[in-house]
mmCIF file of C-alpha atoms in Angstrom:
data_model
loop_
_atom_site.group_PDB
_atom_site.id
_atom_site.type_symbol
_atom_site.label_atom_id
_atom_site.label_comp_id
_atom_site.label_asym_id
_atom_site.label_seq_id
_atom_site.Cartn_x
_atom_site.Cartn_y
_atom_site.Cartn_z
ATOM 1 C CA UNK P 7 -42.011 -55.134 43.185
ATOM 2 C CA UNK P 8 -39.698 -58.020 41.740
ATOM 3 C CA UNK P 9 -40.798 -61.539 40.861
ATOM 4 C CA UNK P 10 -40.230 -64.508 38.707
ATOM 5 C CA UNK P 11 -42.141 -66.829 36.592
ATOM 6 C CA UNK P 12 -41.069 -69.962 35.088
ATOM 7 C CA UNK P 13 -43.515 -71.637 32.686
ATOM 8 C CA UNK P 14 -44.288 -75.019 32.708
ATOM 9 C CA UNK P 15 -43.466 -77.245 36.239
ATOM 10 C CA UNK P 16 -42.772 -80.270 34.002
ATOM 11 C CA UNK P 17 -40.862 -80.362 30.764
ATOM 12 C CA UNK P 18 -40.154 -83.516 28.941
ATOM 13 C CA UNK P 19 -38.098 -83.512 25.873
ATOM 14 C CA UNK P 20 -36.339 -86.738 24.157
ATOM 15 C CA UNK P 21 -32.590 -87.179 24.302
ATOM 16 C CA UNK P 22 -31.174 -85.055 21.539
ATOM 17 C CA UNK P 23 -33.845 -82.584 21.380
ATOM 18 C CA UNK P 24 -33.833 -78.884 21.886
ATOM 19 C CA UNK P 25 -34.310 -77.853 25.654
ATOM 20 C CA UNK P 26 -36.262 -74.701 26.086
ATOM 21 C CA UNK P 27 -37.141 -73.653 30.080
ATOM 22 C CA UNK P 28 -38.787 -70.705 30.109
ATOM 23 C CA UNK P 29 -38.417 -67.713 32.831
ATOM 24 C CA UNK P 30 -39.735 -64.227 33.043
ATOM 25 C CA UNK P 31 -39.270 -61.655 35.608
ATOM 26 C CA UNK P 32 -40.708 -58.557 36.823
ATOM 27 C CA UNK P 33 -37.980 -56.118 38.687
ATOM 28 C CA UNK P 34 -38.156 -52.482 39.283
ATOM 29 C CA UNK P 35 -34.640 -51.530 39.134
ATOM 30 C CA UNK P 36 -31.997 -53.651 37.301
ATOM 31 C CA UNK P 37 -31.742 -57.071 37.620
ATOM 32 C CA UNK P 38 -29.141 -59.646 37.720
ATOM 33 C CA UNK P 39 -30.512 -63.187 36.731
ATOM 34 C CA UNK P 40 -29.443 -66.624 37.345
ATOM 35 C CA UNK P 41 -30.019 -70.257 36.396
ATOM 36 C CA UNK P 42 -29.472 -72.481 38.663
ATOM 37 C CA UNK P 43 -29.870 -76.606 38.694
ATOM 38 C CA UNK P 44 -30.784 -78.762 41.062
ATOM 39 C CA UNK P 45 -30.182 -82.891 41.031
ATOM 40 C CA UNK P 46 -32.190 -84.608 43.149
ATOM 41 C CA UNK P 47 -30.793 -84.426 46.830
ATOM 42 C CA UNK P 48 -28.230 -81.883 46.499
ATOM 43 C CA UNK P 49 -27.878 -77.989 46.581
ATOM 44 C CA UNK P 50 -28.110 -75.673 44.046
ATOM 45 C CA UNK P 51 -25.746 -75.241 41.248
ATOM 46 C CA UNK P 52 -25.067 -72.296 39.220
ATOM 47 C CA UNK P 53 -25.466 -72.803 35.277
ATOM 48 C CA UNK P 54 -25.303 -69.291 34.214
ATOM 49 C CA UNK P 55 -26.034 -65.449 35.317
ATOM 50 C CA UNK P 56 -26.651 -62.467 33.709
ATOM 51 C CA UNK P 57 -25.050 -58.802 34.720
ATOM 52 C CA UNK P 58 -25.686 -56.537 32.884
ATOM 53 C CA UNK P 59 -22.970 -57.495 30.310
ATOM 54 C CA UNK P 60 -23.464 -59.607 27.090
ATOM 55 C CA UNK P 61 -27.285 -60.131 26.499
ATOM 56 C CA UNK P 62 -26.214 -63.965 25.432
ATOM 57 C CA UNK P 63 -24.850 -65.721 28.295
ATOM 58 C CA UNK P 64 -23.393 -69.338 28.453
ATOM 59 C CA UNK P 65 -23.162 -71.525 30.671
ATOM 60 C CA UNK P 66 -21.788 -74.697 31.627
ATOM 61 C CA UNK P 67 -23.034 -77.782 30.527
ATOM 62 C CA UNK P 68 -23.876 -76.726 27.018
ATOM 63 C CA UNK P 69 -26.806 -74.436 28.341
ATOM 64 C CA UNK P 70 -27.347 -70.750 27.407
ATOM 65 C CA UNK P 71 -29.941 -67.840 28.453
ATOM 66 C CA UNK P 72 -30.668 -64.673 26.365
ATOM 67 C CA UNK P 73 -31.284 -61.652 28.693
ATOM 68 C CA UNK P 74 -34.576 -59.851 26.256
ATOM 69 C CA UNK P 75 -35.270 -56.453 28.022
ATOM 70 C CA UNK P 76 -38.182 -55.600 26.254
ATOM 71 C CA UNK P 77 -39.653 -59.019 27.296
ATOM 72 C CA UNK P 78 -38.869 -59.182 30.662
ATOM 73 C CA UNK P 79 -37.550 -62.684 29.568
ATOM 74 C CA UNK P 80 -34.437 -65.186 30.410
ATOM 75 C CA UNK P 81 -34.851 -68.464 28.779
ATOM 76 C CA UNK P 82 -32.652 -70.991 29.132
ATOM 77 C CA UNK P 83 -31.924 -73.256 26.159
ATOM 78 C CA UNK P 84 -29.737 -76.158 25.515
ATOM 79 C CA UNK P 85 -29.521 -77.299 21.467
ATOM 80 C CA UNK P 86 -29.191 -81.663 22.229
ATOM 81 C CA UNK P 87 -30.746 -82.611 25.788
ATOM 82 C CA UNK P 88 -28.736 -85.223 27.453
ATOM 83 C CA UNK P 89 -30.219 -87.726 29.960
ATOM 84 C CA UNK P 90 -27.689 -86.285 32.379
ATOM 85 C CA UNK P 91 -30.123 -82.994 32.209
ATOM 86 C CA UNK P 92 -32.935 -84.658 33.938
ATOM 87 C CA UNK P 93 -32.995 -82.120 37.015
ATOM 88 C CA UNK P 94 -34.935 -79.674 38.332
ATOM 89 C CA UNK P 95 -34.303 -75.676 37.146
ATOM 90 C CA UNK P 96 -34.404 -72.975 38.572
ATOM 91 C CA UNK P 97 -34.704 -69.203 37.503
ATOM 92 C CA UNK P 98 -33.964 -66.452 40.064
ATOM 93 C CA UNK P 99 -33.238 -62.621 39.934
ATOM 94 C CA UNK P 100 -31.604 -60.794 42.429
ATOM 95 C CA UNK P 101 -31.455 -56.729 43.295
ATOM 96 C CA UNK P 102 -30.337 -54.569 45.995
ATOM 97 C CA UNK P 103 -32.513 -53.205 48.221
ATOM 98 C CA UNK P 104 -30.313 -52.265 51.266
ATOM 99 C CA UNK P 105 -29.018 -55.584 51.051
ATOM 100 C CA UNK P 106 -29.120 -58.002 48.719
ATOM 101 C CA UNK P 107 -32.096 -60.383 47.928
ATOM 102 C CA UNK P 108 -32.394 -63.243 45.433
ATOM 103 C CA UNK P 109 -35.662 -64.466 44.640
ATOM 104 C CA UNK P 110 -36.000 -67.735 43.243
ATOM 105 C CA UNK P 111 -38.969 -68.882 40.511
ATOM 106 C CA UNK P 112 -41.024 -72.026 41.215
ATOM 107 C CA UNK P 113 -38.834 -74.299 39.594
ATOM 108 C CA UNK P 114 -38.994 -76.479 36.069
ATOM 109 C CA UNK P 115 -38.650 -80.533 36.509
ATOM 110 C CA UNK P 116 -36.355 -81.369 33.235
ATOM 111 C CA UNK P 117 -37.763 -85.073 31.719
ATOM 112 C CA UNK P 118 -35.343 -86.706 28.871
ATOM 113 C CA UNK P 119 -36.695 -89.612 27.244
ATOM 114 C CA UNK P 120 -34.293 -92.199 25.550
ATOM 115 C CA UNK Y 11 -12.034 -75.569 44.423
ATOM 116 C CA UNK Y 12 -13.151 -74.262 47.364
ATOM 117 C CA UNK Y 13 -16.888 -75.303 48.441
ATOM 118 C CA UNK Y 14 -19.714 -74.246 51.365
ATOM 119 C CA UNK Y 15 -20.011 -76.991 53.713
ATOM 120 C CA UNK Y 16 -23.129 -77.031 56.289
ATOM 121 C CA UNK Y 17 -23.559 -79.409 58.684
ATOM 122 C CA UNK Y 18 -25.226 -81.821 59.665
ATOM 123 C CA UNK Y 19 -26.956 -83.173 56.528
ATOM 124 C CA UNK Y 20 -29.805 -84.143 58.474
ATOM 125 C CA UNK Y 21 -31.513 -82.993 61.725
ATOM 126 C CA UNK Y 22 -34.590 -84.582 63.604
ATOM 127 C CA UNK Y 23 -35.874 -82.687 66.352
ATOM 128 C CA UNK Y 24 -39.075 -82.639 68.272
ATOM 129 C CA UNK Y 25 -41.479 -79.916 68.126
ATOM 130 C CA UNK Y 26 -40.557 -77.009 70.648
ATOM 131 C CA UNK Y 27 -36.928 -77.813 70.268
ATOM 132 C CA UNK Y 28 -34.100 -75.601 69.470
ATOM 133 C CA UNK Y 29 -31.940 -75.895 66.567
ATOM 134 C CA UNK Y 30 -28.541 -74.742 65.008
ATOM 135 C CA UNK Y 31 -28.097 -75.100 61.816
ATOM 136 C CA UNK Y 32 -23.828 -74.687 60.798
ATOM 137 C CA UNK Y 33 -21.945 -73.535 57.652
ATOM 138 C CA UNK Y 34 -19.061 -72.771 56.797
ATOM 139 C CA UNK Y 35 -18.951 -70.243 53.854
ATOM 140 C CA UNK Y 36 -16.234 -70.339 51.355
ATOM 141 C CA UNK Y 37 -13.191 -68.429 53.097
ATOM 142 C CA UNK Y 38 -12.484 -65.121 51.659
ATOM 143 C CA UNK Y 39 -16.422 -64.656 51.113
ATOM 144 C CA UNK Y 40 -18.269 -61.850 52.769
ATOM 145 C CA UNK Y 41 -21.485 -61.830 52.289
ATOM 146 C CA UNK Y 42 -23.299 -65.056 53.827
ATOM 147 C CA UNK Y 43 -27.095 -66.411 53.109
ATOM 148 C CA UNK Y 44 -29.616 -68.853 54.433
ATOM 149 C CA UNK Y 45 -32.391 -70.019 52.102
ATOM 150 C CA UNK Y 46 -35.082 -72.720 52.736
ATOM 151 C CA UNK Y 47 -36.775 -75.041 50.276
ATOM 152 C CA UNK Y 48 -39.919 -76.897 51.906
ATOM 153 C CA UNK Y 49 -40.463 -80.610 49.970
ATOM 154 C CA UNK Y 50 -41.721 -79.757 46.597
ATOM 155 C CA UNK Y 51 -41.643 -75.891 46.664
ATOM 156 C CA UNK Y 52 -39.315 -73.592 45.808
ATOM 157 C CA UNK Y 53 -36.318 -72.194 47.518
ATOM 158 C CA UNK Y 54 -36.930 -69.265 49.337
ATOM 159 C CA UNK Y 55 -35.459 -66.468 50.360
ATOM 160 C CA UNK Y 56 -34.649 -65.976 54.587
ATOM 161 C CA UNK Y 57 -31.926 -63.581 55.336
ATOM 162 C CA UNK Y 58 -28.602 -62.060 54.082
ATOM 163 C CA UNK Y 59 -25.985 -61.150 56.112
ATOM 164 C CA UNK Y 60 -22.850 -59.074 55.791
ATOM 165 C CA UNK Y 61 -20.111 -57.235 58.109
ATOM 166 C CA UNK Y 62 -21.873 -59.332 61.279
ATOM 167 C CA UNK Y 63 -25.410 -57.973 60.732
ATOM 168 C CA UNK Y 64 -28.409 -58.619 58.990
ATOM 169 C CA UNK Y 65 -28.803 -56.708 55.711
ATOM 170 C CA UNK Y 66 -32.017 -58.029 54.431
ATOM 171 C CA UNK Y 67 -34.506 -60.389 55.329
ATOM 172 C CA UNK Y 68 -37.668 -62.154 54.518
ATOM 173 C CA UNK Y 69 -41.078 -62.100 56.242
ATOM 174 C CA UNK Y 70 -40.768 -65.800 56.823
ATOM 175 C CA UNK Y 71 -37.656 -64.688 59.630
ATOM 176 C CA UNK Y 72 -39.336 -63.961 62.066
ATOM 177 C CA UNK Y 73 -38.046 -63.712 66.006
ATOM 178 C CA UNK Y 74 -37.813 -67.425 65.928
ATOM 179 C CA UNK Y 75 -34.681 -67.189 63.793
ATOM 180 C CA UNK Y 76 -31.439 -65.685 64.249
ATOM 181 C CA UNK Y 77 -28.174 -66.251 62.648
ATOM 182 C CA UNK Y 78 -24.702 -65.563 63.659
ATOM 183 C CA UNK Y 79 -21.264 -65.277 63.005
ATOM 184 C CA UNK Y 80 -19.600 -66.720 65.948
ATOM 185 C CA UNK Y 81 -16.017 -66.918 64.527
ATOM 186 C CA UNK Y 82 -14.042 -66.476 61.491
ATOM 187 C CA UNK Y 83 -15.533 -69.250 59.614
ATOM 188 C CA UNK Y 84 -18.614 -70.397 60.588
ATOM 189 C CA UNK Y 85 -22.067 -68.931 59.824
ATOM 190 C CA UNK Y 86 -25.114 -70.667 62.139
ATOM 191 C CA UNK Y 87 -28.653 -70.198 61.742
ATOM 192 C CA UNK Y 88 -30.615 -70.778 64.779
ATOM 193 C CA UNK Y 89 -34.520 -71.366 65.105
ATOM 194 C CA UNK Y 90 -35.318 -71.282 68.648
ATOM 195 C CA UNK Y 91 -38.832 -72.945 69.075
ATOM 196 C CA UNK Y 92 -39.177 -75.219 66.023
ATOM 197 C CA UNK Y 93 -42.756 -75.720 64.567
ATOM 198 C CA UNK Y 94 -43.648 -78.824 62.065
ATOM 199 C CA UNK Y 95 -43.683 -76.314 59.516
ATOM 200 C CA UNK Y 96 -39.945 -75.530 59.616
ATOM 201 C CA UNK Y 97 -39.318 -78.735 58.373
ATOM 202 C CA UNK Y 98 -37.575 -78.163 55.157
ATOM 203 C CA UNK Y 99 -34.435 -78.244 53.527
ATOM 204 C CA UNK Y 100 -31.904 -75.426 54.313
ATOM 205 C CA UNK Y 101 -29.214 -74.348 52.135
ATOM 206 C CA UNK Y 102 -26.499 -71.751 53.044
ATOM 207 C CA UNK Y 103 -24.684 -69.495 50.604
ATOM 208 C CA UNK Y 104 -21.990 -67.223 50.420
ATOM 209 C CA UNK Y 105 -20.786 -64.985 47.525
ATOM 210 C CA UNK Y 106 -17.312 -62.367 47.611
ATOM 211 C CA UNK Y 107 -19.382 -59.805 46.685
ATOM 212 C CA UNK Y 108 -22.902 -58.852 46.056
ATOM 213 C CA UNK Y 109 -24.129 -56.672 43.044
ATOM 214 C CA UNK Y 110 -24.778 -59.729 41.611
ATOM 215 C CA UNK Y 111 -21.947 -61.792 42.419
ATOM 216 C CA UNK Y 112 -22.317 -65.584 42.511
ATOM 217 C CA UNK Y 113 -23.818 -67.145 45.245
ATOM 218 C CA UNK Y 114 -22.169 -70.510 46.127
ATOM 219 C CA UNK Y 115 -24.847 -72.985 47.645
ATOM 220 C CA UNK Y 116 -24.172 -75.552 50.263
ATOM 221 C CA UNK Y 117 -25.455 -79.480 50.084
ATOM 222 C CA UNK Y 118 -28.418 -78.341 52.983
ATOM 223 C CA UNK Y 119 -29.185 -79.436 55.580
ATOM 224 C CA UNK Y 120 -32.559 -81.413 55.910
ATOM 225 C CA UNK Y 121 -34.480 -80.715 59.012
ATOM 226 C CA UNK Y 122 -37.186 -82.743 60.165
ATOM 227 C CA UNK Y 123 -39.674 -81.310 62.886
ATOM 228 C CA UNK Y 124 -41.709 -83.986 64.609
#
């Protein structure tokens, strides 16, 4: 069965500090992996995705994620946090079982302190 | 840049009433999806739709729910007899292909069932 686990419902960092949001997945078929960001009262915006090409994926706003098959992880990082990064972040795994389905993690709310 | 639009942005209804949530996917996209997000919880997959039929649905998508593409542009989600627990944010998404293609999300419709 496919599943996504995000470690830490809340993460707080200082402005300029490293951002690390953790995501582990379980999938019986090769997964497609995504990170989405959701700002208050808005929809979901794609940050980056892994679709079996390069394992280190660069996204928008300076974010990147590395697919590690041996660890079944797809952690999101950013070298230096900015106040505007404060939002909810969702890791998602997509797979095909007949149709195409995406499962989201529970989300991690990122707080950035001045 | 093309975007997915949803109407209305907020719908208030009485329990037992029917509601129709409307979405206009990106024009050249072929795959369409509905998700919901109960306040404070994670995004949940409801249904995927391709070639005028449902290709995948979750256990949430019971007989009270239906989807339709009534014309070449709209994609609708109907809830026949709303329950209090249907109160949530409903997101429409579309993608050009499946197989890990990027899903573009609309801004959502907040449904409040009284």
